[in-house]
Coordinates of N, CA and C and ligand atoms in Angstrom, one line a residue:
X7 N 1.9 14.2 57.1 CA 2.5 14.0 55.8 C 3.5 15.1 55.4
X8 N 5.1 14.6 55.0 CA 5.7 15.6 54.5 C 5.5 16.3 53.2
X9 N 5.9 17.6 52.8 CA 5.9 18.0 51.2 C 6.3 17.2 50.6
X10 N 7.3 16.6 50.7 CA 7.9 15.8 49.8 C 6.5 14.3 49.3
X11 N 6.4 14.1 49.9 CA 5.0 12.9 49.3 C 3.8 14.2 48.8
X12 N 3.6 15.0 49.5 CA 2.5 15.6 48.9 C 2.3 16.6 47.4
X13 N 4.1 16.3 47.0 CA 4.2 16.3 45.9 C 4.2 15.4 44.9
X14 N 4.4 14.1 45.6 CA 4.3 13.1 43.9 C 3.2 12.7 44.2
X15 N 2.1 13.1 45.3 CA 0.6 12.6 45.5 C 0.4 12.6 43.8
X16 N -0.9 11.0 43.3 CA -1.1 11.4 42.1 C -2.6 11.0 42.3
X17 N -3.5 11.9 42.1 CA -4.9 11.6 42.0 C -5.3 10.4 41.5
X18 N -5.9 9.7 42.1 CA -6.6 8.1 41.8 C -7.2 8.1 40.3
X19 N -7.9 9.4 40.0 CA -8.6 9.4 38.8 C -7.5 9.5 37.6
X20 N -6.1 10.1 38.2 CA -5.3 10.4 37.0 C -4.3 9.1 36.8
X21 N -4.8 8.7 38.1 CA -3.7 7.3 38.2 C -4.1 6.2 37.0
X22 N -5.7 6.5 37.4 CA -5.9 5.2 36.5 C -6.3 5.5 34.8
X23 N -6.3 7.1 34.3 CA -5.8 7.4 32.8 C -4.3 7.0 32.7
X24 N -3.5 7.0 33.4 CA -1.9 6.7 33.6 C -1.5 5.5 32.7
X25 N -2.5 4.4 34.0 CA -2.3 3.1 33.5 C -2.9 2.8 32.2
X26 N -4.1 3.3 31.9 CA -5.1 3.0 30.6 C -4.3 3.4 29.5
X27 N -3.6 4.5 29.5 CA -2.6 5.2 28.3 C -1.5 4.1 28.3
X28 N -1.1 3.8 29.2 CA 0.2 2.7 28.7 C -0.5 1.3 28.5
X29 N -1.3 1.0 28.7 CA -2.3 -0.3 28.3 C -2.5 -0.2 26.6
X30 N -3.3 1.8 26.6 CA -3.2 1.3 24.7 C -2.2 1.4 24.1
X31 N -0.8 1.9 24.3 CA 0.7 1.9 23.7 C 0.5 0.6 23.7
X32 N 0.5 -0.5 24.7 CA 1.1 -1.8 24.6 C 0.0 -2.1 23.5
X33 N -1.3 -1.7 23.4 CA -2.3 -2.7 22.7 C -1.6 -2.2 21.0
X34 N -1.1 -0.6 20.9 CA -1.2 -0.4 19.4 C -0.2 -0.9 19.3
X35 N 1.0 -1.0 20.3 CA 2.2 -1.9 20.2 C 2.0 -3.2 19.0
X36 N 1.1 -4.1 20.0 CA 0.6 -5.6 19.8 C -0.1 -5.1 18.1
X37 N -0.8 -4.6 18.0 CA -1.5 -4.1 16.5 C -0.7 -4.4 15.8
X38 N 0.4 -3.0 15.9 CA 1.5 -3.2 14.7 C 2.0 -4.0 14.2
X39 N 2.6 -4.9 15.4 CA 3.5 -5.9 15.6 C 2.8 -7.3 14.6
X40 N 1.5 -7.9 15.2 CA 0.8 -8.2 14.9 C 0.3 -8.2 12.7
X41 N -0.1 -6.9 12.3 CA 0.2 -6.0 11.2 C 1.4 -6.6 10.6
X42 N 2.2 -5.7 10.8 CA 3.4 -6.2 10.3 C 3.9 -7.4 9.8
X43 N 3.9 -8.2 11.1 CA 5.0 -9.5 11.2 C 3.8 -11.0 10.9
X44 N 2.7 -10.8 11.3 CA 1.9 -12.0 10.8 C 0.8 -11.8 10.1
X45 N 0.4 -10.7 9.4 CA -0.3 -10.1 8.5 C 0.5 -9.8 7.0
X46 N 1.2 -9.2 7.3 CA 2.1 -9.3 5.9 C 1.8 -7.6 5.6
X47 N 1.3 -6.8 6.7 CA 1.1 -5.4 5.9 C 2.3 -4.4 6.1
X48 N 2.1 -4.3 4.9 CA 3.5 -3.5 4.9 C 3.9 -2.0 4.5
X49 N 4.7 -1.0 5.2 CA 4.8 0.3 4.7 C 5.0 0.0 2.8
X50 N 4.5 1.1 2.3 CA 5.1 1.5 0.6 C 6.6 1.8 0.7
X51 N 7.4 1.3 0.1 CA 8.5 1.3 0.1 C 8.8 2.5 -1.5
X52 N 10.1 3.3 -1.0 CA 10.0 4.5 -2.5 C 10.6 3.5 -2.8
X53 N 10.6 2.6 -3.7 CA 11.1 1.7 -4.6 C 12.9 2.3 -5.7
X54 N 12.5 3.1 -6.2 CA 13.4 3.9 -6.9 C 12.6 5.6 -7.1
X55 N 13.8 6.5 -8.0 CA 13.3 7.4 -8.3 C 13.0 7.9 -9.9
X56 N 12.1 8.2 -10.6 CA 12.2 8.1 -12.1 C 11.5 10.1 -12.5
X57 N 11.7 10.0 -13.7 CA 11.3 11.3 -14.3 C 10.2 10.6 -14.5
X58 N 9.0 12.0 -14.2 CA 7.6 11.4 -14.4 C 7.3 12.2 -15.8
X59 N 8.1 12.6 -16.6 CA 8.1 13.5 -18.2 C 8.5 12.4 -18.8
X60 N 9.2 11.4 -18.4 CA 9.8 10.4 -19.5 C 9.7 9.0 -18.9
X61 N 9.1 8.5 -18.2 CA 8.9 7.5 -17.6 C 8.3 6.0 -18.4
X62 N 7.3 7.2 -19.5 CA 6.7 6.1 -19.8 C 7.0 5.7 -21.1
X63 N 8.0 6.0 -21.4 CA 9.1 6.1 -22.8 C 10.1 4.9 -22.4
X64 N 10.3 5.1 -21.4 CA 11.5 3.9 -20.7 C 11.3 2.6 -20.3
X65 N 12.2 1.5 -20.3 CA 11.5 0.2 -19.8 C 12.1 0.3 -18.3
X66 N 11.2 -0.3 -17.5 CA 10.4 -1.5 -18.0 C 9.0 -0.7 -18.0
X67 N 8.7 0.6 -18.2 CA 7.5 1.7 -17.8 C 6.7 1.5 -19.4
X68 N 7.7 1.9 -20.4 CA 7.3 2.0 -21.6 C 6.6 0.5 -22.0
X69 N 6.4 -0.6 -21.4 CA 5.5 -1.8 -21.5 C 5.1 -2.4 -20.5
X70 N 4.3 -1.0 -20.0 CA 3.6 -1.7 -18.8 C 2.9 -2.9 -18.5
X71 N 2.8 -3.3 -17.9 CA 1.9 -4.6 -17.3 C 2.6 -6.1 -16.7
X72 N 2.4 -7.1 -16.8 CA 2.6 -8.6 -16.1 C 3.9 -8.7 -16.1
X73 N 5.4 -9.0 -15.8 CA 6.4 -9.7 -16.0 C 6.2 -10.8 -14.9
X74 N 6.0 -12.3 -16.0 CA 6.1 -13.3 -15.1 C 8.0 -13.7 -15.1
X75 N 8.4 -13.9 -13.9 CA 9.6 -14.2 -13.2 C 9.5 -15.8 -13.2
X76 N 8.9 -16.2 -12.2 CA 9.0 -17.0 -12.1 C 7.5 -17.9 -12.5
X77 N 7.1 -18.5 -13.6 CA 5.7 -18.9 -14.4 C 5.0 -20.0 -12.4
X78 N 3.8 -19.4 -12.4 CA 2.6 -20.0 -11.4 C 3.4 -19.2 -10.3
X79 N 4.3 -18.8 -10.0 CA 5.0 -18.6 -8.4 C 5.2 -16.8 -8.5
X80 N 5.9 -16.5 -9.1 CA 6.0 -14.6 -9.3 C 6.0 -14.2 -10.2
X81 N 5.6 -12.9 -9.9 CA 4.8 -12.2 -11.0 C 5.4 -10.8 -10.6
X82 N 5.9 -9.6 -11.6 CA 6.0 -8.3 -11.4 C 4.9 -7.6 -12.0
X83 N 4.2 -6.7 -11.6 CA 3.2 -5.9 -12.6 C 3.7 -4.2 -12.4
X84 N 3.9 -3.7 -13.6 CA 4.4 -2.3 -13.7 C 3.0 -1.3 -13.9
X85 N 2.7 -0.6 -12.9 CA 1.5 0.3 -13.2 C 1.8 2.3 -13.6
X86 N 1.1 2.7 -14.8 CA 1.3 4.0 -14.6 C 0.0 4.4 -14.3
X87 N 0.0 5.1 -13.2 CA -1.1 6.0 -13.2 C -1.3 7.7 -14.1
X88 N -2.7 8.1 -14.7 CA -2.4 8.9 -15.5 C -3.4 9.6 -14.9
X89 N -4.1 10.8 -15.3 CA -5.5 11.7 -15.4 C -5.9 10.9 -16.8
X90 N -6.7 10.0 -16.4 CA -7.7 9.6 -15.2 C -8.0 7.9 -15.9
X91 N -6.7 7.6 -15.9 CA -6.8 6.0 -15.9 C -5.7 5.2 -15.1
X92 N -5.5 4.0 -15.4 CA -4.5 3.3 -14.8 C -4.1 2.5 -16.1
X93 N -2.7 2.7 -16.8 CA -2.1 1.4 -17.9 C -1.2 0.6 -17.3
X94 N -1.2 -0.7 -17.4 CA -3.0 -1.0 -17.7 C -3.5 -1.4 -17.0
X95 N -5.6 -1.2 -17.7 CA -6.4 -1.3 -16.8 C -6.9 -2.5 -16.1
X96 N -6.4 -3.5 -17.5 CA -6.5 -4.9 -16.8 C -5.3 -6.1 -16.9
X97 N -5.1 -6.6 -15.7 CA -4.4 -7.6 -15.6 C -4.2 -8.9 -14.9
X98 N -3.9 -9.5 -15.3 CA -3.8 -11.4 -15.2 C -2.8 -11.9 -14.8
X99 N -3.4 -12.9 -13.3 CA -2.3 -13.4 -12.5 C -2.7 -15.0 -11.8
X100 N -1.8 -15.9 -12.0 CA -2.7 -17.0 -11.4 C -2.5 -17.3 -9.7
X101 N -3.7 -17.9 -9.0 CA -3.9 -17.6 -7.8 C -2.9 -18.0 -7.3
X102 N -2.1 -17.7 -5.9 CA -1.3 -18.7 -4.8 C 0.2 -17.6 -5.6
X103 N 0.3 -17.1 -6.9 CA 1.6 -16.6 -6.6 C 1.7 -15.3 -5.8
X104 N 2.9 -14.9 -5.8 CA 3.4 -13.5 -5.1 C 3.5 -12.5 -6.2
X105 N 3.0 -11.5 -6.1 CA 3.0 -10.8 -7.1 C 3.0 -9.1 -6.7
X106 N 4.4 -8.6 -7.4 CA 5.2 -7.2 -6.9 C 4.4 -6.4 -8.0
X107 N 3.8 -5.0 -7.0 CA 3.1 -4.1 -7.6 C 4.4 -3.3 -7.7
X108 N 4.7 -2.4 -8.9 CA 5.4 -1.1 -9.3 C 4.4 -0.2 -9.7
X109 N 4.0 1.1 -9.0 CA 3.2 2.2 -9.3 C 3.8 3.2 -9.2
X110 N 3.9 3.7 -10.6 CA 4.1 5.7 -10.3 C 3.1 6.8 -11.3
X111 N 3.5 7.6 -11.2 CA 2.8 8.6 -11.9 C 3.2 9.4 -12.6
X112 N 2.4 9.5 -14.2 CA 3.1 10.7 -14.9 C 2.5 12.0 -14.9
X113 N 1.7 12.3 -13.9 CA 1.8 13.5 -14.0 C 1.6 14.0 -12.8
X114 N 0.1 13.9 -11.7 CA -0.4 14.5 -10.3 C 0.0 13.2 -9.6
X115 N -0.5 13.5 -8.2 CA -0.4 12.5 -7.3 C -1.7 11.4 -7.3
X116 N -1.9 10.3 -7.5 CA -3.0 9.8 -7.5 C -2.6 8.9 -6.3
X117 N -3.5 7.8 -6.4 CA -3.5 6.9 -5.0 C -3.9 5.0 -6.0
X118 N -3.5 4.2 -5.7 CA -3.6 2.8 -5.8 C -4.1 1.6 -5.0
X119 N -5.3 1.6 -4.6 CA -5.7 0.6 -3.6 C -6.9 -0.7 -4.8
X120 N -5.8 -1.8 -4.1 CA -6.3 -3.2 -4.8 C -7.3 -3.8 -3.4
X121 N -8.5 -4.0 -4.3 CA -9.3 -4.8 -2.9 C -8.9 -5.4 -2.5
X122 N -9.5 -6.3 -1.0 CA -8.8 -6.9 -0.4 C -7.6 -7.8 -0.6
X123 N -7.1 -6.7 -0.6 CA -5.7 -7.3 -0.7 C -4.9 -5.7 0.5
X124 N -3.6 -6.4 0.3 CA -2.7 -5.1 1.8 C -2.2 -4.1 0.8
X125 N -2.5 -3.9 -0.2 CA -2.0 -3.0 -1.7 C -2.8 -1.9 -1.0
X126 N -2.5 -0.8 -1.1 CA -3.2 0.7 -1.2 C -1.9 1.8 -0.7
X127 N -1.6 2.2 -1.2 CA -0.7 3.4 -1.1 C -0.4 4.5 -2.7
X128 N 0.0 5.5 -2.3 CA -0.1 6.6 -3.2 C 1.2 6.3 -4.3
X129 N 0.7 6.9 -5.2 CA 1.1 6.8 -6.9 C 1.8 8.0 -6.8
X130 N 3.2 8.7 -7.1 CA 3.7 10.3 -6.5 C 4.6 10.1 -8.1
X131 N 4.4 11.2 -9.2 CA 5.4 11.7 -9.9 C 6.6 12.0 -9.3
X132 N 7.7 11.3 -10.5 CA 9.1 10.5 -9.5 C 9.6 10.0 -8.7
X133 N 8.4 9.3 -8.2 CA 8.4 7.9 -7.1 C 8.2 6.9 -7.7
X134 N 8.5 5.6 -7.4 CA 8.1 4.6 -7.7 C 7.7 3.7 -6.2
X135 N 6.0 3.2 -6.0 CA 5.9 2.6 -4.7 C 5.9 1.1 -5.3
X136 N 6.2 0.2 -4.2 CA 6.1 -1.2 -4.2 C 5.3 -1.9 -3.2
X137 N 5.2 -2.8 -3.7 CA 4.3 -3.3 -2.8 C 3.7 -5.0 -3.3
X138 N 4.4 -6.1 -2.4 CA 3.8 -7.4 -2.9 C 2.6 -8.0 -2.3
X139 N 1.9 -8.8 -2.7 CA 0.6 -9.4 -2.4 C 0.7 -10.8 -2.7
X140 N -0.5 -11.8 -2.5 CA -0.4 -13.3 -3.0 C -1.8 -13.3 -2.8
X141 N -2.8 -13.4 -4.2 CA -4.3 -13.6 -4.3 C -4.4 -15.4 -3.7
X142 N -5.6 -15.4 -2.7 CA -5.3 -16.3 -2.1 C -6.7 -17.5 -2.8
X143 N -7.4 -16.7 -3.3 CA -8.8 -16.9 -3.9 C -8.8 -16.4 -5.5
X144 N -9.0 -17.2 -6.4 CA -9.6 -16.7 -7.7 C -10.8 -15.9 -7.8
X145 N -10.8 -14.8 -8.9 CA -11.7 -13.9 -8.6 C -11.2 -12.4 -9.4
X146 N -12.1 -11.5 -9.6 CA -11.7 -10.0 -10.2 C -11.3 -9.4 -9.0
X147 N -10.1 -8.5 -8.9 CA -10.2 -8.1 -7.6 C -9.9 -6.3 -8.2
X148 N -11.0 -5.5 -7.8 CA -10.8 -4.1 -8.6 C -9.7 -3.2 -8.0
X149 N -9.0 -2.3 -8.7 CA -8.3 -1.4 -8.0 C -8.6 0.2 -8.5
X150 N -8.1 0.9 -7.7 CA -9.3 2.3 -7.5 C -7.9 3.2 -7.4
X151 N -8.1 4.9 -7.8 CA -7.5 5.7 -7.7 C -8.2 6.2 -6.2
X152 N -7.4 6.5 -5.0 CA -8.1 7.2 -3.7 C -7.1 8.4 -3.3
X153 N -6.9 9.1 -4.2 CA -6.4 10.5 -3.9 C -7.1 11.3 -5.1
X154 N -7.8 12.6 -4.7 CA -8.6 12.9 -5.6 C -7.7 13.8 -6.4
X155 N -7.9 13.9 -7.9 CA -6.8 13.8 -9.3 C -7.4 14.8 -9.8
X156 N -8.5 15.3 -9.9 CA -9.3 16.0 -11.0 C -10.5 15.4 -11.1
X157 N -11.1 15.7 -12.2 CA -12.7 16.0 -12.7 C -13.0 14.5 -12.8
X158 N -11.6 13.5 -13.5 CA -12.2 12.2 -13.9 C -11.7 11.4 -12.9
X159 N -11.4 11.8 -11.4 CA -10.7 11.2 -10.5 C -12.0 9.7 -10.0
X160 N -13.2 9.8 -10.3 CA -14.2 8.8 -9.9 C -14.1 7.9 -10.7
X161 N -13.5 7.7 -12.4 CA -13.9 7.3 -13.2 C -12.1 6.0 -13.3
X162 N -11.5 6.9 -12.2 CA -9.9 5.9 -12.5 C -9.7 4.9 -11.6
X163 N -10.0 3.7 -12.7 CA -10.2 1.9 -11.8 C -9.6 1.1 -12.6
X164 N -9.2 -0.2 -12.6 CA -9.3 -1.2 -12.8 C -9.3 -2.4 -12.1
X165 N -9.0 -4.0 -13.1 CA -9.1 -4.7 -12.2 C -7.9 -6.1 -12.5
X166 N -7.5 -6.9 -11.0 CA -6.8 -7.6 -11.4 C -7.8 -9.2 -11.6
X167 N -7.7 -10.4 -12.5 CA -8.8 -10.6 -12.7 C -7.7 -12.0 -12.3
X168 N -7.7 -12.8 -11.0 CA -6.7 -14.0 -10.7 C -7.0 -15.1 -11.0
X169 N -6.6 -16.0 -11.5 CA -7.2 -17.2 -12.7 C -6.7 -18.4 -11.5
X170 N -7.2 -19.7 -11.8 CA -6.9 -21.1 -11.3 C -5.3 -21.4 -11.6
X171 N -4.8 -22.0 -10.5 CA -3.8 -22.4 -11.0 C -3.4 -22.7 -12.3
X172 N -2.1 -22.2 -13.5 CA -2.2 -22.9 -14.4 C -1.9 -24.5 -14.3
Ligands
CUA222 CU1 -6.2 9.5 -10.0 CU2 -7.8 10.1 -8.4

């Protein structure tokens, strides 16, 4: 055997972590892809940037809640997150539409996750995140603060409550 081979010699045992490491790239590959493209899950997008001192003075912040666009089909919902609530805490959407989450915060960083649904991403003073959904079942579906806020951080929920087609 020359040096030359007995340099790219590659141990059988390391050969076959080699292949298993590029097996799970392709599998988290296929996940994402998967995720992404026929799941509908999607990064938070910084939507815009706003003052979180005056945010909730301004429209469309200063009247938070439902903007129906289009009546049974889309829906915008404007959320502020606060210490230690969500305005507002409850809102109404009828099933089968698409409906755009706007969440920011006026003051810490809190977090926004809607049950089952692909909604959950952080709430950031002077962010605005985005994020659409389409309830596919009638039903309450609760949403929760999951970045810990303070003392009342367990107590900040609501819920979206999705009605029958009108
Ligand atoms: Cu808001 Cu935790």
């Amino acid at each position: 055997m020359s040096a030359t081979t007995e340099h790219i010699h590659i141990d059988p045992t390391e050969k076959r972590w080699m292949i298993a490491s590029v097996i799970l790239l392709l599998i988290f590959f296929a996940a994402v892809t998967v995720a992404g493209f026929m799941l509908g899950i999607q990064v938070p997008t910084r939507e815009r940037r706003v003052d979180p001192n005056t945010v909730a003075e301004q429209p469309p912040w200063s009247e938070p809640g439902v903007r129906e666009i289009v009546p049974g089909e889309e829906y915008e919902v404007y959320v502020l997150a606060h210490r230690f609530s969500f305005t507002p805490n409850e809102i109404e959407v009828p099933v089968g539409a698409k409906v755009t989450f706007y969440v920011t915060s006026t003051d810490v960083q809190h977090g926004f996750k809607l049950q089952d649904t692909n909604i959950n991403f952080m709430a950031i003073p002077g962010q605005v995140s985005k994020l659409s959904t389409t309830f596919d079942e009638p039903g309450v579906y609760p949403y929760v603060c999951t970045e810990y806020c303070g003392l009342g951080h367990a107590v900040m929920a609501g819920a979206v409550t999705v009605t029958e087609a009108p």
